[in-house]
């Protein structure tokens, strides 16, 4: 089968020919029809989880995918050949991922059936970004009328987070450039903070001098300065960062609840998310569909940090 692999940490992604994996007990062999690109994919290939887990090389890149169960291993009861499923397929110790024609999944893993007529491309775009947005907004514990600042609102996570926060009746301030403002307003953002024109904190203070109730920060990286965003929160406010850049103790000393958020999809969450997308109640913008051979270029674009919506690889 064709797959996009790295042969070591930090190596350039390349197209390779690998044997189709064999499903063992409790496993499904999935013929992938689409794979979603996330920043996590290149970060892992660069070695982000190097000290936390074994990696087998050549390592097939990618986590998110959608496809058809081709074969099942011994003892599988929940799925059968022909089922359409989606979820997260990254298995670093075995070197398996989603940028490939085939992959394996555990039947009790992070996978769920694709409901109704949801296209494979949309399903593949959902797992990491959609679950992160959903779970992070739940963690923000927003009440109707409260105000949340979403920093990095135009990306894969941000666009879904805007919708989930607006769905809670919250007022959403969204950082983005002017060219995505209309789209974000359409998704439920109340006000756009153009981060290229003036400091974010200055602009938010002008709109909301009394402070915001929550900040979902999708931008600040470890070592980056989160203080300006933290300073916008009301006492007891919540700051959620998705890049493990929050100093929880320092924030607690300022009466801010800091959360270094890591997504953790359950099959039930995945089913709920896909059902929302299928019903048109969660809108996912797919900006590019690329063949497997063009995946290395798509990864390079993802690395730039300026993705708008989701890129999907179609093997
Ligand atoms: N911990 C977890 O479980 C988890 C899960 C998912 C994602 N993440 C992390 O969360 C971050 C966002 O993920 P994503 O999938 O949404 O990324 P993405 O799709 O690549 O989007 C990044 C967005 O950030 C915007 N941006 C870049 N610099 C900005 C700045 N200075 N101020 C405001 N916006 C800025 C970009 O807009 P422009 O094009 O206009 O610059 C782009 O739309 C990534 O670092 C990712 O690794 C973590």
CSV table of C-alpha atoms and ligand atoms in Angstrom, one decimal:
chain,number,residue,atom,x,y,z
A,1,UNK,CA,0.0,0.0,0.0
A,2,UNK,CA,1.0,3.6,-0.5
A,3,UNK,CA,1.6,5.7,2.6
A,4,UNK,CA,3.4,8.9,3.8
A,5,UNK,CA,6.1,8.0,6.2
A,6,UNK,CA,9.0,9.5,8.1
A,7,UNK,CA,12.1,7.3,8.5
A,8,UNK,CA,13.2,9.1,11.7
A,9,UNK,CA,12.4,12.0,13.9
A,10,UNK,CA,12.6,15.3,11.9
A,11,UNK,CA,12.9,13.5,8.6
A,12,UNK,CA,11.1,14.8,5.5
A,13,UNK,CA,7.8,13.1,4.9
A,14,UNK,CA,7.9,10.8,1.9
A,15,UNK,CA,5.7,8.5,-0.2
A,16,UNK,CA,6.5,4.8,0.5
A,17,UNK,CA,5.2,1.4,-0.4
A,18,UNK,CA,4.5,-0.7,2.7
A,19,UNK,CA,2.8,-4.1,3.2
A,20,UNK,CA,-0.9,-3.9,4.0
A,21,UNK,CA,-1.1,-4.6,7.8
A,22,UNK,CA,-2.9,-7.7,9.1
A,23,UNK,CA,-5.7,-7.2,11.7
A,24,UNK,CA,-4.9,-9.1,14.9
A,25,UNK,CA,-7.4,-10.1,17.6
A,26,UNK,CA,-9.9,-7.2,18.2
A,27,UNK,CA,-8.6,-5.2,15.3
A,28,UNK,CA,-10.1,-3.8,12.1
A,29,UNK,CA,-8.3,-3.4,8.8
A,30,UNK,CA,-9.6,-0.1,7.4
A,31,UNK,CA,-9.4,1.0,3.8
A,32,UNK,CA,-9.0,4.8,4.3
A,33,UNK,CA,-10.9,7.1,2.0
A,34,UNK,CA,-9.7,10.3,3.6
A,35,UNK,CA,-7.2,11.5,6.2
A,36,UNK,CA,-7.4,14.8,8.1
A,37,UNK,CA,-4.2,16.9,8.5
A,38,UNK,CA,-3.5,18.4,12.0
A,39,UNK,CA,-0.5,20.3,13.4
A,40,UNK,CA,-0.1,17.3,15.8
A,41,UNK,CA,0.9,15.1,12.9
A,42,UNK,CA,4.1,17.0,12.1
A,43,UNK,CA,4.8,17.7,15.7
A,44,UNK,CA,4.8,14.0,16.4
A,45,UNK,CA,7.0,13.3,13.4
A,46,UNK,CA,9.4,15.8,14.7
A,47,UNK,CA,9.6,13.9,18.0
A,48,UNK,CA,7.1,15.7,20.3
A,49,UNK,CA,6.2,12.4,22.0
A,50,UNK,CA,9.7,10.9,21.7
A,51,UNK,CA,10.3,10.5,25.4
A,52,UNK,CA,6.7,9.5,26.2
A,53,UNK,CA,6.1,6.5,23.9
A,54,UNK,CA,8.0,4.1,21.6
A,55,UNK,CA,7.9,4.9,17.8
A,56,UNK,CA,8.3,2.3,15.1
A,57,UNK,CA,10.0,3.5,11.8
A,58,UNK,CA,9.2,3.9,9.0
A,59,UNK,CA,6.4,5.7,10.8
A,60,UNK,CA,3.2,6.3,8.9
A,61,UNK,CA,2.1,9.9,9.6
A,62,UNK,CA,-1.3,11.1,10.6
A,63,UNK,CA,-4.0,10.5,13.2
A,64,UNK,CA,-7.4,11.4,11.8
A,65,UNK,CA,-9.1,9.3,9.1
A,66,UNK,CA,-12.3,7.9,7.7
A,67,UNK,CA,-12.9,4.8,5.6
A,68,UNK,CA,-14.4,1.4,5.2
A,69,UNK,CA,-13.8,-1.7,7.3
A,70,UNK,CA,-12.2,-4.2,4.9
A,71,UNK,CA,-11.5,-7.1,7.2
A,72,UNK,CA,-11.8,-7.9,10.9
A,73,UNK,CA,-9.5,-9.8,13.2
A,74,UNK,CA,-10.5,-12.7,15.5
A,75,UNK,CA,-13.0,-11.8,18.2
A,76,UNK,CA,-14.3,-8.6,16.7
A,77,UNK,CA,-18.0,-8.1,17.4
A,78,UNK,CA,-18.8,-4.3,17.2
A,79,UNK,CA,-17.9,-3.9,13.5
A,80,UNK,CA,-18.0,-5.9,10.3
A,81,UNK,CA,-16.6,-5.6,6.8
A,82,UNK,CA,-18.4,-2.8,4.9
A,83,UNK,CA,-19.0,-0.6,7.9
A,84,UNK,CA,-17.9,3.0,7.4
A,85,UNK,CA,-16.0,4.4,10.4
A,86,UNK,CA,-13.9,7.4,11.4
A,87,UNK,CA,-11.6,8.4,14.2
A,88,UNK,CA,-8.0,8.6,15.4
A,89,UNK,CA,-5.7,5.9,14.0
A,90,UNK,CA,-2.2,6.9,15.2
A,91,UNK,CA,-0.4,3.9,16.7
A,92,UNK,CA,3.2,5.0,17.3
A,93,UNK,CA,4.6,1.8,18.8
A,94,UNK,CA,3.4,-0.1,15.7
A,95,UNK,CA,4.2,2.7,13.2
A,96,UNK,CA,0.6,3.0,12.0
A,97,UNK,CA,-1.2,6.2,11.0
A,98,UNK,CA,-3.8,7.7,8.7
A,99,UNK,CA,-1.8,9.1,5.8
A,100,UNK,CA,-2.1,5.7,4.0
A,101,UNK,CA,-4.4,3.5,1.9
A,102,UNK,CA,-4.9,1.2,4.8
A,103,UNK,CA,-4.6,1.3,8.6
A,104,UNK,CA,-5.6,-0.7,11.6
A,105,UNK,CA,-7.9,0.2,14.5
A,106,UNK,CA,-8.8,-1.5,17.7
A,107,UNK,CA,-12.6,-2.1,17.7
A,108,UNK,CA,-12.7,-0.6,21.2
A,109,UNK,CA,-10.4,2.3,20.2
A,110,UNK,CA,-11.0,5.9,19.2
A,111,UNK,CA,-13.4,5.1,16.3
A,112,UNK,CA,-17.1,5.4,15.6
A,113,UNK,CA,-19.5,4.7,12.8
A,114,UNK,CA,-20.1,7.5,10.2
A,115,UNK,CA,-23.7,8.4,10.4
A,116,UNK,CA,-26.1,9.2,7.5
A,117,UNK,CA,-24.6,10.7,4.4
A,118,UNK,CA,-21.6,12.5,6.0
A,119,UNK,CA,-18.8,12.5,3.4
A,120,UNK,CA,-15.6,10.7,4.2
A,121,UNK,CA,-13.7,13.9,3.8
A,122,UNK,CA,-15.8,15.7,6.4
A,123,UNK,CA,-15.6,12.8,8.8
A,124,UNK,CA,-11.8,12.7,8.5
A,125,UNK,CA,-11.6,16.4,9.2
A,126,UNK,CA,-13.5,16.0,12.5
A,127,UNK,CA,-11.7,13.9,15.1
A,128,UNK,CA,-8.8,15.9,16.6
A,129,UNK,CA,-10.0,19.5,15.8
A,130,UNK,CA,-13.7,18.8,16.5
A,131,UNK,CA,-13.2,16.8,19.7
A,132,UNK,CA,-10.7,19.4,21.0
A,133,UNK,CA,-13.1,22.2,20.3
A,134,UNK,CA,-16.0,20.4,21.9
A,135,UNK,CA,-14.1,19.2,25.0
A,136,UNK,CA,-12.3,22.5,25.5
A,137,UNK,CA,-15.6,24.5,25.4
A,138,UNK,CA,-17.1,22.0,27.8
A,139,UNK,CA,-14.1,22.6,30.1
A,140,UNK,CA,-14.7,26.4,29.9
A,141,UNK,CA,-18.1,25.8,31.6
A,142,UNK,CA,-19.7,28.8,29.9
A,143,UNK,CA,-23.1,30.1,30.9
A,144,UNK,CA,-25.3,31.9,28.5
A,145,UNK,CA,-24.2,35.6,28.3
A,146,UNK,CA,-20.7,35.0,29.4
A,147,UNK,CA,-17.8,36.1,27.2
A,148,UNK,CA,-15.0,34.0,25.8
A,149,UNK,CA,-12.0,35.0,23.8
A,150,UNK,CA,-10.9,32.4,21.3
A,151,UNK,CA,-7.4,33.1,20.2
A,152,UNK,CA,-6.6,31.4,16.8
A,153,UNK,CA,-10.3,31.2,15.8
A,154,UNK,CA,-9.7,30.8,12.1
A,155,UNK,CA,-7.9,27.4,12.3
A,156,UNK,CA,-9.3,23.9,12.4
A,157,UNK,CA,-10.0,23.9,16.2
A,158,UNK,CA,-11.0,27.5,16.4
A,159,UNK,CA,-13.8,27.4,13.8
A,160,UNK,CA,-15.5,24.6,15.6
A,161,UNK,CA,-14.9,26.2,19.0
A,162,UNK,CA,-16.6,29.4,17.9
A,163,UNK,CA,-19.7,27.3,17.0
A,164,UNK,CA,-19.7,25.3,20.2
A,165,UNK,CA,-19.3,28.5,22.4
A,166,UNK,CA,-22.0,30.3,20.4
A,167,UNK,CA,-24.2,27.3,20.9
A,168,UNK,CA,-23.9,27.8,24.7
A,169,UNK,CA,-25.2,31.3,24.3
A,170,UNK,CA,-21.8,32.8,25.0
A,171,UNK,CA,-20.6,36.0,23.4
A,172,UNK,CA,-17.5,35.1,21.3
A,173,UNK,CA,-14.6,37.4,20.7
A,174,UNK,CA,-12.5,35.7,18.0
A,175,UNK,CA,-8.9,36.6,16.9
A,176,UNK,CA,-8.5,36.4,13.1
A,177,UNK,CA,-7.4,38.4,10.2
A,178,UNK,CA,-10.0,40.6,8.3
A,179,UNK,CA,-10.3,38.1,5.4
A,180,UNK,CA,-11.9,35.4,7.6
A,181,UNK,CA,-14.0,37.8,9.6
A,182,UNK,CA,-17.3,37.3,7.7
A,183,UNK,CA,-16.9,33.6,7.8
A,184,UNK,CA,-16.3,33.6,11.6
A,185,UNK,CA,-19.3,35.9,12.2
A,186,UNK,CA,-21.4,33.5,10.2
A,187,UNK,CA,-20.2,30.7,12.5
A,188,UNK,CA,-21.3,32.6,15.6
A,189,UNK,CA,-18.5,35.0,16.5
A,190,UNK,CA,-19.7,38.4,17.8
A,191,UNK,CA,-16.6,40.4,17.3
A,192,UNK,CA,-13.4,39.9,15.4
A,193,UNK,CA,-10.1,41.0,16.9
A,194,UNK,CA,-7.6,41.4,14.0
A,195,UNK,CA,-4.4,40.3,15.7
A,196,UNK,CA,-2.3,41.9,12.9
A,197,UNK,CA,-3.4,45.5,13.5
A,198,UNK,CA,-2.9,46.1,17.3
A,199,UNK,CA,-2.1,44.0,20.4
A,200,UNK,CA,-5.0,41.6,21.2
A,201,UNK,CA,-5.2,42.6,24.9
A,202,UNK,CA,-5.6,46.3,23.9
A,203,UNK,CA,-8.4,45.6,21.6
A,204,UNK,CA,-10.2,43.2,23.9
A,205,UNK,CA,-10.0,45.8,26.8
A,206,UNK,CA,-11.6,48.4,24.6
A,207,UNK,CA,-14.5,46.1,23.8
A,208,UNK,CA,-14.8,44.6,27.3
A,209,UNK,CA,-13.1,46.7,30.0
A,210,UNK,CA,-14.6,44.5,32.8
A,211,UNK,CA,-12.8,41.4,31.4
A,212,UNK,CA,-13.7,38.1,29.8
A,213,UNK,CA,-14.9,35.0,31.6
A,214,UNK,CA,-12.8,32.5,29.6
A,215,UNK,CA,-9.9,32.4,27.1
A,216,UNK,CA,-9.4,29.5,24.7
A,217,UNK,CA,-5.8,30.0,23.6
A,218,UNK,CA,-4.9,27.9,20.5
A,219,UNK,CA,-1.8,30.0,19.6
A,220,UNK,CA,0.6,30.5,22.5
A,221,UNK,CA,3.4,27.9,22.4
A,222,UNK,CA,5.5,26.7,25.3
A,223,UNK,CA,7.9,29.5,26.4
A,224,UNK,CA,5.5,32.1,24.8
A,225,UNK,CA,4.0,34.9,26.8
A,226,UNK,CA,0.5,34.0,28.0
A,227,UNK,CA,0.4,36.9,30.5
A,228,UNK,CA,-1.4,39.4,28.3
A,229,UNK,CA,-4.2,37.0,27.7
A,230,UNK,CA,-4.4,36.0,31.4
A,231,UNK,CA,-4.7,39.6,32.3
A,232,UNK,CA,-7.9,39.9,30.4
A,233,UNK,CA,-9.8,37.4,32.6
A,234,UNK,CA,-12.2,38.3,35.4
A,235,UNK,CA,-11.3,36.9,38.9
A,236,UNK,CA,-12.0,33.1,38.8
A,237,UNK,CA,-11.8,33.1,35.0
A,238,UNK,CA,-10.6,30.1,33.0
A,239,UNK,CA,-7.7,30.0,30.6
A,240,UNK,CA,-7.3,26.9,28.4
A,241,UNK,CA,-4.2,26.5,26.3
A,242,UNK,CA,-3.9,23.6,23.8
A,243,UNK,CA,-0.1,23.7,23.5
A,244,UNK,CA,0.9,23.0,27.2
A,245,UNK,CA,2.0,26.6,27.5
A,246,UNK,CA,0.1,27.5,30.7
A,247,UNK,CA,1.9,27.7,34.1
A,248,UNK,CA,-1.0,26.4,36.1
A,249,UNK,CA,0.4,27.4,39.5
A,250,UNK,CA,1.3,30.9,38.4
A,251,UNK,CA,-2.3,31.3,37.0
A,252,UNK,CA,-3.8,29.9,40.2
A,253,UNK,CA,-1.9,32.6,42.2
A,254,UNK,CA,-3.7,35.2,40.1
A,255,UNK,CA,-7.1,33.5,40.8
A,256,UNK,CA,-7.3,32.0,37.3
A,257,UNK,CA,-8.1,28.4,36.6
A,258,UNK,CA,-5.5,27.3,34.0
A,259,UNK,CA,-5.9,24.2,31.9
A,260,UNK,CA,-3.3,22.6,29.7
A,261,UNK,CA,-5.8,20.8,27.5
A,262,UNK,CA,-5.2,17.5,25.7
A,263,UNK,CA,-8.1,15.9,23.7
A,264,UNK,CA,-9.3,12.5,24.6
A,265,UNK,CA,-12.0,11.2,22.2
A,266,UNK,CA,-14.4,8.6,23.3
A,267,UNK,CA,-16.5,6.7,20.8
A,268,UNK,CA,-19.6,8.4,22.3
A,269,UNK,CA,-18.1,11.9,21.7
A,270,UNK,CA,-17.1,10.9,18.1
A,271,UNK,CA,-20.6,9.6,17.4
A,272,UNK,CA,-22.1,12.9,18.8
A,273,UNK,CA,-19.7,15.0,16.8
A,274,UNK,CA,-20.4,13.2,13.5
A,275,UNK,CA,-24.2,13.4,14.1
A,276,UNK,CA,-23.9,17.2,14.6
A,277,UNK,CA,-21.9,17.5,11.4
A,278,UNK,CA,-24.3,15.3,9.5
A,279,UNK,CA,-27.2,17.4,10.6
A,280,UNK,CA,-25.5,20.6,9.5
A,281,UNK,CA,-25.2,21.8,13.1
A,282,UNK,CA,-21.4,21.7,13.1
A,283,UNK,CA,-19.9,23.2,10.0
A,284,UNK,CA,-16.4,22.1,8.9
A,285,UNK,CA,-14.6,24.1,6.2
A,286,UNK,CA,-12.4,22.0,4.0
A,287,UNK,CA,-9.9,24.2,2.3
A,288,UNK,CA,-8.0,21.6,0.4
A,289,UNK,CA,-8.3,18.0,-0.7
A,290,UNK,CA,-5.0,16.5,-1.9
A,291,UNK,CA,-3.9,13.1,-3.2
A,292,UNK,CA,-1.4,11.1,-1.0
A,293,UNK,CA,1.5,12.1,-3.2
A,294,UNK,CA,0.9,15.7,-2.4
A,295,UNK,CA,0.7,15.1,1.4
A,296,UNK,CA,4.3,16.3,2.0
A,297,UNK,CA,3.5,19.7,0.6
A,298,UNK,CA,0.3,19.8,2.7
A,299,UNK,CA,2.3,19.0,5.8
A,300,UNK,CA,4.7,21.9,4.9
A,301,UNK,CA,1.7,24.2,4.7
A,302,UNK,CA,0.3,23.0,8.0
A,303,UNK,CA,3.7,23.7,9.6
A,304,UNK,CA,3.5,27.4,8.6
A,305,UNK,CA,0.7,27.7,11.2
A,306,UNK,CA,-1.6,29.6,8.9
A,307,UNK,CA,-4.0,26.8,7.9
A,308,UNK,CA,-7.5,28.1,7.3
A,309,UNK,CA,-10.0,25.3,8.0
A,310,UNK,CA,-9.0,21.8,7.2
A,311,UNK,CA,-6.8,20.0,4.7
A,312,UNK,CA,-7.8,16.5,3.8
A,313,UNK,CA,-5.7,13.8,2.1
A,314,UNK,CA,-7.6,11.6,-0.3
A,315,UNK,CA,-5.6,8.3,-0.7
B,1,LIG,N1,-3.7,19.5,23.0
B,1,LIG,C1,-4.6,19.1,22.1
B,1,LIG,O1,-5.3,18.1,22.3
B,1,LIG,C2,-4.6,19.8,20.7
B,1,LIG,C3,-5.6,19.3,19.8
B,1,LIG,C4,-5.7,20.0,18.6
B,1,LIG,C5,-4.8,21.1,18.3
B,1,LIG,N2,-3.9,21.4,19.2
B,1,LIG,C6,-3.0,22.6,19.0
B,1,LIG,O2,-3.8,23.7,18.9
B,1,LIG,C7,-3.2,24.6,17.9
B,1,LIG,C8,-4.3,25.0,16.9
B,1,LIG,O3,-4.7,23.8,16.2
B,1,LIG,P1,-5.5,23.9,14.8
B,1,LIG,O4,-5.7,22.5,14.4
B,1,LIG,O5,-6.6,24.8,15.0
B,1,LIG,O6,-4.3,24.6,13.9
B,1,LIG,P2,-4.5,25.2,12.5
B,1,LIG,O7,-5.7,24.6,11.8
B,1,LIG,O8,-3.1,25.1,11.9
B,1,LIG,O9,-4.8,26.8,12.7
B,1,LIG,C9,-3.9,27.7,13.2
B,1,LIG,C10,-4.7,29.0,13.1
B,1,LIG,O10,-4.0,29.9,14.0
B,1,LIG,C11,-4.1,31.2,13.4
B,1,LIG,N3,-3.0,32.0,13.9
B,1,LIG,C12,-1.7,31.9,13.7
B,1,LIG,N4,-1.0,32.8,14.4
B,1,LIG,C13,-1.9,33.5,15.1
B,1,LIG,C14,-1.8,34.6,16.0
B,1,LIG,N5,-0.6,35.1,16.3
B,1,LIG,N6,-2.9,35.1,16.6
B,1,LIG,C15,-4.1,34.5,16.2
B,1,LIG,N7,-4.3,33.5,15.4
B,1,LIG,C16,-3.2,33.0,14.8
B,1,LIG,C17,-3.9,31.0,11.9
B,1,LIG,O11,-4.5,32.1,11.2
B,1,LIG,P3,-3.8,32.9,10.1
B,1,LIG,O12,-3.7,32.0,8.9
B,1,LIG,O13,-4.6,34.1,9.9
B,1,LIG,O14,-2.4,33.3,10.7
B,1,LIG,C18,-4.6,29.7,11.7
B,1,LIG,O15,-5.9,29.9,11.3
B,1,LIG,C19,-2.0,23.9,17.3
B,1,LIG,O16,-0.9,24.4,18.0
B,1,LIG,C20,-2.3,22.5,17.6
B,1,LIG,O17,-1.1,21.7,17.7
B,1,LIG,C21,-3.8,20.8,20.4
